[in-house]
Tab-separated table of C-alpha atoms in Angstrom:
chain	number	residue	atom	x	y	z
A	1	MET	CA	126.014	71.836	114.291
A	2	GLY	CA	127.463	74.232	111.867
A	3	GLU	CA	129.538	77.041	111.265
A	4	TYR	CA	127.218	79.469	113.311
A	5	SER	CA	125.782	76.820	115.641
A	6	ASN	CA	122.946	78.376	117.849
A	7	ARG	CA	123.687	81.856	116.726
A	8	ARG	CA	120.573	83.869	116.558
A	9	MET	CA	119.723	86.179	113.700
A	10	LEU	CA	116.424	88.543	113.690
A	11	LEU	CA	114.853	88.908	110.527
A	12	LEU	CA	113.226	92.312	109.528
A	13	GLY	CA	111.053	92.775	106.621
A	14	GLY	CA	111.498	91.364	103.056
A	15	THR	CA	110.016	87.950	102.579
A	16	ASN	CA	111.317	87.414	98.995
A	17	SER	CA	114.398	85.603	100.212
A	18	ALA	CA	112.738	83.841	103.213
A	19	TYR	CA	113.008	80.077	102.021
A	20	GLU	CA	116.820	80.720	100.743
A	21	ILE	CA	117.441	82.440	104.296
A	22	ARG	CA	115.820	78.993	105.951
A	23	ASP	CA	118.007	77.045	103.919
A	24	PHE	CA	121.075	78.586	104.855
A	25	ALA	CA	120.160	78.831	108.422
A	26	ASP	CA	119.800	74.941	108.437
A	27	LYS	CA	122.943	74.342	106.904
A	28	HIS	CA	124.949	76.412	109.228
A	29	GLY	CA	123.244	76.033	112.472
A	30	ILE	CA	121.629	79.341	112.820
A	31	LYS	CA	118.344	80.001	115.049
A	32	LEU	CA	115.919	82.497	113.119
A	33	ALA	CA	113.802	84.730	114.728
A	34	ALA	CA	111.352	87.190	112.966
A	35	ALA	CA	109.611	90.587	114.382
A	36	GLY	CA	106.821	92.323	112.940
A	37	LYS	CA	103.479	93.643	113.897
A	38	TYR	CA	101.326	91.281	111.792
A	39	PRO	CA	100.918	88.015	113.422
A	40	ASP	CA	101.152	85.599	110.347
A	41	THR	CA	103.706	86.487	107.821
A	42	LEU	CA	106.048	84.370	105.892
A	43	LEU	CA	108.947	85.414	107.762
A	44	LYS	CA	107.317	84.265	111.076
A	45	ARG	CA	106.451	81.048	109.572
A	46	ILE	CA	109.711	80.129	108.460
A	47	SER	CA	111.630	81.250	111.658
A	48	ASP	CA	112.143	79.355	114.632
A	49	GLU	CA	110.475	81.924	117.274
A	50	SER	CA	108.650	85.191	116.326
A	51	PHE	CA	107.685	88.284	118.433
A	52	ASP	CA	105.065	90.785	117.668
A	53	VAL	CA	107.348	93.875	117.739
A	54	ASP	CA	106.848	96.478	114.899
A	55	ALA	CA	109.714	96.120	112.471
A	56	ILE	CA	109.885	99.996	112.222
A	57	ASP	CA	110.125	100.545	116.122
A	58	ALA	CA	113.662	100.952	116.528
A	59	GLU	CA	113.464	101.227	120.255
A	60	GLY	CA	111.320	98.270	120.570
A	61	LEU	CA	113.898	96.158	118.490
A	62	VAL	CA	116.735	97.282	120.677
A	63	ARG	CA	114.861	96.025	123.759
A	64	LEU	CA	114.040	92.734	121.784
A	65	ILE	CA	117.576	92.186	120.938
A	66	LYS	CA	118.905	92.554	124.265
A	67	GLU	CA	116.027	90.422	126.116
A	68	LYS	CA	116.625	87.462	123.508
A	69	ASN	CA	119.995	87.673	123.007
A	70	ILE	CA	120.267	88.255	119.663
A	71	ASP	CA	123.395	87.999	117.488
A	72	ALA	CA	122.674	89.570	114.216
A	73	VAL	CA	120.124	91.588	112.427
A	74	PHE	CA	119.086	90.755	108.776
A	75	THR	CA	116.709	92.743	106.556
A	76	GLY	CA	115.566	92.293	102.878
A	77	CYS	CA	114.475	94.767	100.508
A	78	ASN	CA	111.918	96.647	102.413
A	79	GLU	CA	112.995	100.361	102.408
A	80	ASP	CA	110.470	100.899	105.287
A	81	VAL	CA	112.061	98.740	107.678
A	82	ILE	CA	115.806	99.294	106.787
A	83	PRO	CA	116.308	102.362	109.063
A	84	ALA	CA	114.842	100.997	112.109
A	85	ALA	CA	116.942	97.845	111.550
A	86	LEU	CA	120.031	100.052	111.046
A	87	THR	CA	119.227	101.885	114.292
A	88	ALA	CA	118.379	99.129	116.186
A	89	ALA	CA	121.512	97.173	115.347
A	90	GLU	CA	124.002	100.277	116.026
A	91	LYS	CA	122.434	100.967	119.339
A	92	SER	CA	122.958	96.816	120.439
A	93	GLY	CA	126.685	96.809	119.035
A	94	LEU	CA	125.484	94.530	116.109
A	95	PRO	CA	126.945	94.612	112.699
A	96	HIS	CA	125.349	96.865	110.240
A	97	TYR	CA	126.351	97.044	106.838
A	98	CYS	CA	126.008	100.886	106.468
A	99	ASP	CA	124.929	103.792	108.422
A	100	LEU	CA	121.991	106.044	108.348
A	101	SER	CA	124.101	109.053	106.655
A	102	GLN	CA	124.820	106.442	103.923
A	103	TRP	CA	121.137	105.058	103.772
A	104	ASP	CA	119.830	108.562	103.589
A	105	ILE	CA	121.878	109.675	100.516
A	106	CYS	CA	121.066	106.353	98.900
A	107	MET	CA	117.417	106.259	99.349
A	108	ASN	CA	116.575	109.851	98.647
A	109	LYS	CA	116.396	110.659	95.335
A	110	ALA	CA	117.181	114.355	95.501
A	111	ARG	CA	120.411	113.586	97.642
A	112	PHE	CA	121.756	110.777	95.441
A	113	LYS	CA	121.099	112.937	92.319
A	114	ALA	CA	123.124	115.732	93.948
A	115	LEU	CA	125.831	113.157	94.869
A	116	CYS	CA	126.083	112.141	91.182
A	117	GLU	CA	126.189	115.715	89.922
A	118	ALA	CA	129.118	116.466	92.450
A	119	ASN	CA	130.961	113.543	90.983
A	120	GLY	CA	130.125	114.039	87.381
A	121	VAL	CA	127.702	111.587	86.658
A	122	PRO	CA	124.916	112.815	84.545
A	123	VAL	CA	121.238	112.896	85.709
A	124	ALA	CA	117.969	114.487	84.738
A	125	LYS	CA	117.405	118.100	84.936
A	126	ARG	CA	115.401	119.108	87.815
A	127	TYR	CA	113.043	121.848	88.318
A	128	TYR	CA	111.466	123.651	91.507
A	129	MET	CA	108.157	124.307	92.326
A	130	ASP	CA	108.486	127.815	93.087
A	131	ARG	CA	110.190	128.190	89.278
A	132	LEU	CA	107.975	126.180	87.099
A	133	ASP	CA	108.266	128.928	84.474
A	134	GLU	CA	111.670	127.793	84.019
A	135	ILE	CA	110.252	124.821	82.056
A	136	LYS	CA	110.811	124.961	78.294
A	137	ALA	CA	109.535	121.389	77.446
A	138	PHE	CA	107.023	118.850	78.357
A	139	PRO	CA	106.600	116.397	79.438
A	140	VAL	CA	108.117	116.191	82.839
A	141	VAL	CA	108.035	113.964	85.845
A	142	VAL	CA	106.825	114.566	89.227
A	143	LYS	CA	107.584	111.946	91.897
A	144	PRO	CA	108.241	111.649	95.622
A	145	ALA	CA	111.967	112.277	96.515
A	146	ASP	CA	111.813	109.108	98.851
A	147	SER	CA	109.640	106.583	98.068
A	148	CYS	CA	109.863	103.148	96.206
A	149	GLY	CA	107.349	100.659	94.246
A	150	SER	CA	106.139	103.343	91.674
A	151	GLN	CA	104.059	105.155	94.208
A	152	GLY	CA	102.959	108.656	93.644
A	153	PHE	CA	104.878	109.081	90.321
A	154	SER	CA	103.235	110.797	87.352
A	155	VAL	CA	104.181	112.061	83.980
A	156	CYS	CA	102.881	115.705	83.351
A	157	ASN	CA	102.242	117.736	80.209
A	158	ASN	CA	101.281	121.374	81.509
A	159	ILE	CA	101.939	123.367	84.641
A	160	GLY	CA	98.278	122.530	86.028
A	161	GLU	CA	98.979	118.685	85.997
A	162	ILE	CA	102.268	119.531	87.826
A	163	TYR	CA	100.333	120.830	90.834
A	164	THR	CA	97.889	118.023	90.991
A	165	ALA	CA	100.570	115.321	90.672
A	166	ALA	CA	102.629	117.290	93.409
A	167	GLU	CA	99.754	116.977	95.836
A	168	LYS	CA	99.691	113.160	95.040
A	169	ALA	CA	103.428	112.552	95.256
A	170	VAL	CA	103.764	114.266	98.637
A	171	LYS	CA	101.592	111.777	100.223
A	172	PHE	CA	104.169	108.975	99.489
A	173	SER	CA	107.032	111.037	100.773
A	174	ARG	CA	108.552	110.280	104.184
A	175	THR	CA	109.961	114.026	104.165
A	176	GLU	CA	107.135	115.384	102.206
A	177	THR	CA	109.524	116.442	99.413
A	178	VAL	CA	108.500	116.333	95.561
A	179	LEU	CA	110.887	116.062	92.772
A	180	VAL	CA	109.944	118.007	89.130
A	181	GLU	CA	112.193	116.652	86.501
A	182	GLU	CA	112.798	116.545	82.788
A	183	TYR	CA	111.415	113.331	81.173
A	184	ILE	CA	114.139	111.022	79.472
A	185	PRO	CA	112.415	109.174	76.829
A	186	TYR	CA	114.554	106.008	76.847
A	187	ASP	CA	114.622	102.587	78.423
A	188	ALA	CA	116.518	102.061	81.516
A	189	VAL	CA	119.238	99.712	82.463
A	190	ILE	CA	119.911	98.450	86.099
A	191	ILE	CA	123.744	98.413	87.292
A	192	HIS	CA	124.708	96.256	89.853
A	193	TYR	CA	127.696	96.448	92.309
A	194	THR	CA	128.836	94.058	94.961
A	195	LEU	CA	130.718	95.927	98.001
A	196	ILE	CA	133.207	93.569	99.640
A	197	ASN	CA	135.568	94.997	102.548
A	198	GLY	CA	135.624	98.042	100.767
A	199	GLU	CA	135.845	97.377	97.183
A	200	VAL	CA	133.409	98.318	95.064
A	201	ILE	CA	132.868	95.486	92.147
A	202	PHE	CA	130.857	95.850	89.041
A	203	THR	CA	128.657	92.709	88.762
A	204	GLY	CA	126.214	93.302	85.828
A	205	MET	CA	123.767	95.286	83.871
A	206	SER	CA	120.505	94.569	82.355
A	207	ASP	CA	118.235	96.115	79.893
A	208	LYS	CA	114.838	96.961	81.405
A	209	THR	CA	111.757	97.381	79.627
A	210	SER	CA	108.808	99.154	81.696
A	211	LYS	CA	105.044	99.594	80.865
A	212	ARG	CA	102.204	101.225	82.451
A	213	LEU	CA	100.100	99.130	84.872
A	214	GLY	CA	96.587	100.620	84.958
A	215	GLY	CA	95.539	103.877	83.579
A	216	GLU	CA	97.743	106.394	85.438
A	217	GLY	CA	100.948	106.592	87.291
A	218	SER	CA	104.701	105.109	86.919
A	219	SER	CA	105.480	102.582	84.443
A	220	VAL	CA	106.689	99.585	86.292
A	221	MET	CA	109.250	96.852	85.271
A	222	ALA	CA	107.902	94.557	82.693
A	223	LEU	CA	111.162	92.750	81.288
A	224	GLN	CA	114.756	92.702	82.339
A	225	LEU	CA	117.470	90.874	79.875
A	226	PHE	CA	120.883	90.063	80.938
A	227	PRO	CA	123.571	90.901	79.975
A	228	SER	CA	122.992	94.552	78.622
A	229	ARG	CA	124.086	95.554	75.070
A	230	HIS	CA	125.238	98.825	77.030
A	231	ILE	CA	127.923	97.223	79.183
A	232	PRO	CA	130.901	98.178	77.086
A	233	ALA	CA	129.966	101.837	76.870
A	234	TYR	CA	129.140	102.101	80.421
A	235	LEU	CA	132.182	100.519	81.437
A	236	ALA	CA	134.346	102.922	79.288
A	237	SER	CA	132.687	105.946	80.431
A	238	LEU	CA	131.126	106.005	83.816
A	239	ASP	CA	132.271	102.699	85.870
A	240	GLU	CA	135.383	104.410	87.305
A	241	LYS	CA	133.608	107.453	88.377
A	242	VAL	CA	130.767	105.467	90.068
A	243	ARG	CA	133.062	103.193	92.014
A	244	ALA	CA	135.141	106.421	93.235
A	245	MET	CA	131.688	107.933	94.309
A	246	PHE	CA	130.341	105.083	96.523
A	247	LYS	CA	133.954	104.727	97.941
A	248	SER	CA	134.015	108.451	98.863
A	249	LEU	CA	131.130	107.688	101.054
A	250	GLY	CA	132.693	105.322	103.063
A	251	MET	CA	130.516	102.338	101.790
A	252	HIS	CA	132.134	99.075	102.462
A	253	ASP	CA	129.912	96.107	102.099
A	254	GLY	CA	126.638	95.173	100.438
A	255	ALA	CA	124.898	94.897	97.384
A	256	LEU	CA	123.618	98.149	95.391
A	257	TRP	CA	122.082	98.734	92.287
A	258	ILE	CA	121.433	101.920	89.903
A	259	GLU	CA	118.526	102.589	87.839
A	260	ALA	CA	119.791	104.670	84.688
A	261	PHE	CA	118.181	105.665	81.215
A	262	ALA	CA	120.714	104.829	78.413
A	263	ASP	CA	120.911	105.981	74.780
A	264	ASP	CA	123.675	105.777	72.350
A	265	GLY	CA	126.633	105.452	74.909
A	266	ARG	CA	124.938	108.130	76.986
A	267	PHE	CA	123.650	107.557	80.552
A	268	TRP	CA	121.526	109.491	83.112
A	269	PHE	CA	121.559	108.067	86.668
A	270	ASN	CA	117.792	108.231	88.137
A	271	GLU	CA	117.893	106.377	91.338
A	272	MET	CA	119.450	103.480	93.449
A	273	GLY	CA	118.976	101.118	96.028
A	274	PHE	CA	121.499	100.042	98.652
A	275	ARG	CA	119.824	96.577	99.209
A	276	PHE	CA	118.718	93.570	97.493
A	277	GLY	CA	116.142	94.342	94.147
A	278	GLY	CA	112.720	93.396	94.919
A	279	SER	CA	112.849	91.052	91.752
A	280	MET	CA	115.981	89.185	93.514
A	281	THR	CA	118.513	90.449	91.010
A	282	TYR	CA	121.249	88.718	93.447
A	283	TYR	CA	120.337	85.710	91.286
A	284	PRO	CA	121.704	87.094	87.987
A	285	VAL	CA	124.768	88.512	89.730
A	286	ARG	CA	125.460	84.807	91.175
A	287	TYR	CA	124.799	83.593	87.685
A	288	PHE	CA	127.198	85.801	85.649
A	289	TYR	CA	129.849	87.006	88.278
A	290	GLY	CA	129.886	83.791	90.698
A	291	VAL	CA	129.239	85.867	93.831
A	292	ASP	CA	126.361	85.203	96.066
A	293	GLN	CA	125.125	88.554	97.374
A	294	LEU	CA	122.728	87.007	99.714
A	295	GLU	CA	125.079	84.583	101.463
A	296	LEU	CA	127.566	87.769	101.765
A	297	MET	CA	125.169	89.941	103.584
A	298	ILE	CA	124.184	87.070	106.075
A	299	ARG	CA	127.450	86.438	106.800
A	300	TYR	CA	128.340	90.053	107.268
A	301	ALA	CA	125.062	90.324	109.692
A	302	LEU	CA	126.901	87.580	111.786
A	303	ASP	CA	130.512	88.268	111.503
A	304	GLY	CA	130.648	92.069	110.804
A	305	CYS	CA	133.032	91.561	107.773
A	306	ILE	CA	133.386	89.088	104.814
A	307	LYS	CA	136.102	86.699	106.280
A	308	ASN	CA	136.458	84.610	103.194
A	309	VAL	CA	136.639	87.038	100.160
A	310	PRO	CA	135.210	85.387	97.027
A	311	GLU	CA	136.715	85.579	93.744
A	312	VAL	CA	134.314	87.983	91.617
A	313	LYS	CA	134.921	87.780	88.166
A	314	PRO	CA	132.812	87.405	84.727
A	315	VAL	CA	131.609	83.712	84.285
A	316	LYS	CA	131.550	82.421	80.691
A	317	ARG	CA	127.890	81.422	80.072
A	318	ASP	CA	126.183	79.830	76.955
A	319	ARG	CA	122.447	81.139	77.897
A	320	SER	CA	121.310	84.771	78.497
A	321	TYR	CA	118.990	85.347	81.325
A	322	CYS	CA	115.535	87.149	81.898
A	323	ILE	CA	113.684	88.396	84.660
A	324	MET	CA	110.015	88.933	84.001
A	325	PRO	CA	107.097	89.525	86.545
A	326	LEU	CA	103.839	88.171	86.222
A	327	HIS	CA	100.731	90.366	87.706
A	328	ALA	CA	97.714	89.563	89.063
A	329	ALA	CA	94.387	91.751	88.471
A	330	PRO	CA	92.689	92.665	91.803
A	331	CYS	CA	91.138	89.761	93.349
A	332	THR	CA	91.268	87.762	96.503
A	333	ILE	CA	93.657	84.637	95.511
A	334	ALA	CA	91.441	81.310	96.005
A	335	GLU	CA	93.574	78.862	94.181
A	336	VAL	CA	97.321	78.849	92.557
A	337	THR	CA	97.770	75.798	90.329
A	338	GLY	CA	100.994	74.888	88.276
A	339	GLU	CA	103.727	76.294	90.415
A	340	SER	CA	105.617	73.031	90.915
A	341	GLU	CA	105.498	72.285	87.182
A	342	VAL	CA	107.112	75.764	86.663
A	343	LYS	CA	109.688	74.966	89.410
A	344	ALA	CA	110.684	72.022	87.184
A	345	MET	CA	111.221	73.445	83.982
A	346	PRO	CA	114.543	73.067	82.981
A	347	SER	CA	115.123	76.929	81.712
A	348	VAL	CA	113.567	78.235	84.867
A	349	TYR	CA	116.537	79.333	87.116
A	350	ALA	CA	114.332	80.567	89.926
A	351	TYR	CA	110.746	81.140	90.529
A	352	VAL	CA	110.095	83.942	93.245
A	353	PRO	CA	106.571	83.974	94.348
A	354	ILE	CA	105.459	87.374	96.098
A	355	HIS	CA	101.605	86.307	96.618
A	356	GLY	CA	99.764	82.973	97.508
A	357	GLU	CA	96.445	81.663	98.293
A	358	GLY	CA	94.487	83.963	100.662
A	359	ASP	CA	96.108	87.369	99.527
A	360	VAL	CA	94.186	90.278	98.378
A	361	VAL	CA	95.498	92.066	95.310
A	362	ARG	CA	94.600	95.461	95.054
A	363	ALA	CA	94.582	97.817	92.036
A	364	THR	CA	97.638	99.863	92.933
A	365	GLY	CA	99.205	100.115	89.480
A	366	THR	CA	102.585	99.461	91.506
A	367	VAL	CA	104.842	96.415	91.883
A	368	SER	CA	102.400	95.261	94.832
A	369	GLN	CA	100.448	93.704	92.043
A	370	VAL	CA	103.294	91.389	90.998
A	371	PHE	CA	102.398	87.702	91.682
A	372	CYS	CA	105.796	86.426	90.726
A	373	TYR	CA	109.060	86.925	89.299
A	374	LEU	CA	110.315	84.479	86.510
A	375	HIS	CA	114.089	83.928	86.205
A	376	ILE	CA	114.589	82.106	82.826
A	377	LEU	CA	117.788	81.097	81.021
A	378	TYR	CA	117.380	81.205	77.261
A	379	HIS	CA	119.678	80.370	74.061
A	380	ASP	CA	117.967	82.898	71.863
A	381	PHE	CA	114.784	84.725	71.693
A	382	GLU	CA	112.840	81.825	69.962
A	383	ASP	CA	113.828	79.854	72.816
A	384	LEU	CA	112.920	82.478	75.586
A	385	ARG	CA	109.260	83.026	73.917
A	386	MET	CA	108.527	79.272	74.141
A	387	THR	CA	109.569	78.871	77.748
A	388	LEU	CA	107.356	82.060	78.667
A	389	THR	CA	104.595	80.458	76.540
A	390	GLN	CA	104.556	77.364	78.113
A	391	ILE	CA	104.685	79.000	81.599
A	392	ALA	CA	101.807	81.067	80.759
A	393	SER	CA	99.687	77.935	79.833
A	394	THR	CA	100.716	76.152	83.181
A	395	LEU	CA	100.541	78.660	85.945
A	396	LYS	CA	97.068	79.951	87.053
A	397	VAL	CA	95.896	82.247	89.676
A	398	ARG	CA	92.228	82.005	90.263
A	399	ASP	CA	89.714	83.870	92.283
A	400	ALA	CA	86.559	82.440	93.784
A	401	SER	CA	84.840	82.453	90.667
A	402	GLY	CA	87.725	80.212	89.023
A	403	GLU	CA	88.702	83.152	86.661
A	404	ASN	CA	92.430	83.198	85.987
A	405	LYS	CA	93.597	86.719	87.269
A	406	LEU	CA	97.234	86.194	86.032
A	407	PHE	CA	98.524	88.410	83.202
A	408	CYS	CA	101.887	89.436	81.650
A	409	LEU	CA	102.645	93.006	80.974
A	410	THR	CA	104.934	91.926	78.054
A	411	ASP	CA	103.457	90.904	74.729
A	412	ILE	CA	105.561	87.246	74.617
A	413	SER	CA	105.228	86.688	71.069
A	414	GLY	CA	106.971	90.243	70.446
A	415	ILE	CA	110.102	89.652	72.499
A	416	GLY	CA	113.040	90.010	70.527
A	417	ARG	CA	111.213	91.278	67.379
């Protein structure tokens, strides 16, 4: 028995939080069901029952919800699945943390930047394909208006490269829309907000370092360090405007993150996600601000509101926080060793596996090559370097020939130097 005894929650997409969802369900008496077109997925393996209904088929999900007496719908960080989940929940009379109009503004980079401009939040200058002669300086960035995971992204140094890049980018755009923007040559920050019953609450910021994975395309996240050195400047200059901006959309509950470029107290907003980050950034939010975004969103899916509003405030910590992805070179993973040892390390706050034995890793140059995310607590950079070096010598991902295919985009020995 539990608080939600025998309530049935349908899981759709996003496996990174699967085991935590299972633990919460066991603690509170929730029955889990999973839907998807593939027969053997992690979500289906951890659920009490599963159904071979495509998670992007909204009408199929509506029928499933009715036939199986589903009480709640929950999604992870998969942007392809969320629109169908929102539609199915709305048509079934079940709680949904945002509506499709809000989702469209948040996930479409062009519409999000228009929202920012309307609210006095700086963004990179945009150029249009029929007026490329207005470009006075290169490089520029070409990317799909509505994709994720670094797909279809290019940095261009002349007009000819823009046309070639646009042909690539449009293939990854759901709306066949391409953005051409000025290149902002600064590292990024990731800004986090937690929405509870209509309140928009700042819950942290990290400094993000990106590196290119492969010969071309977008840079991908290589390292995040919390807390960001830019927090005081951001809170003083933009926080109030940004909170008002999201309130103006009627956004009420959920977790959101924003990627912005930062330099000397200035910020340029780039994109956002009204969902959990793929690297499970709700962990550092929980660590530094005492609020569990995953639990909040499960409870919202079941109750349609947050009944017991938690206190959200900065928690004094004596250690900093690092998120680092480890990538796998193209292979079929035959063996993984060292995972239990890594999880047991005192400085490892969380270990988030994305791939496992039997998975095929392809040379995409995107986040699909991430094998796992490491969440590390550290006192100083020397402490961090020691922990990461120990992990690198312990965790191995081997192909059929026994070769270790795991690698790190960041030079561990150079962190903090």
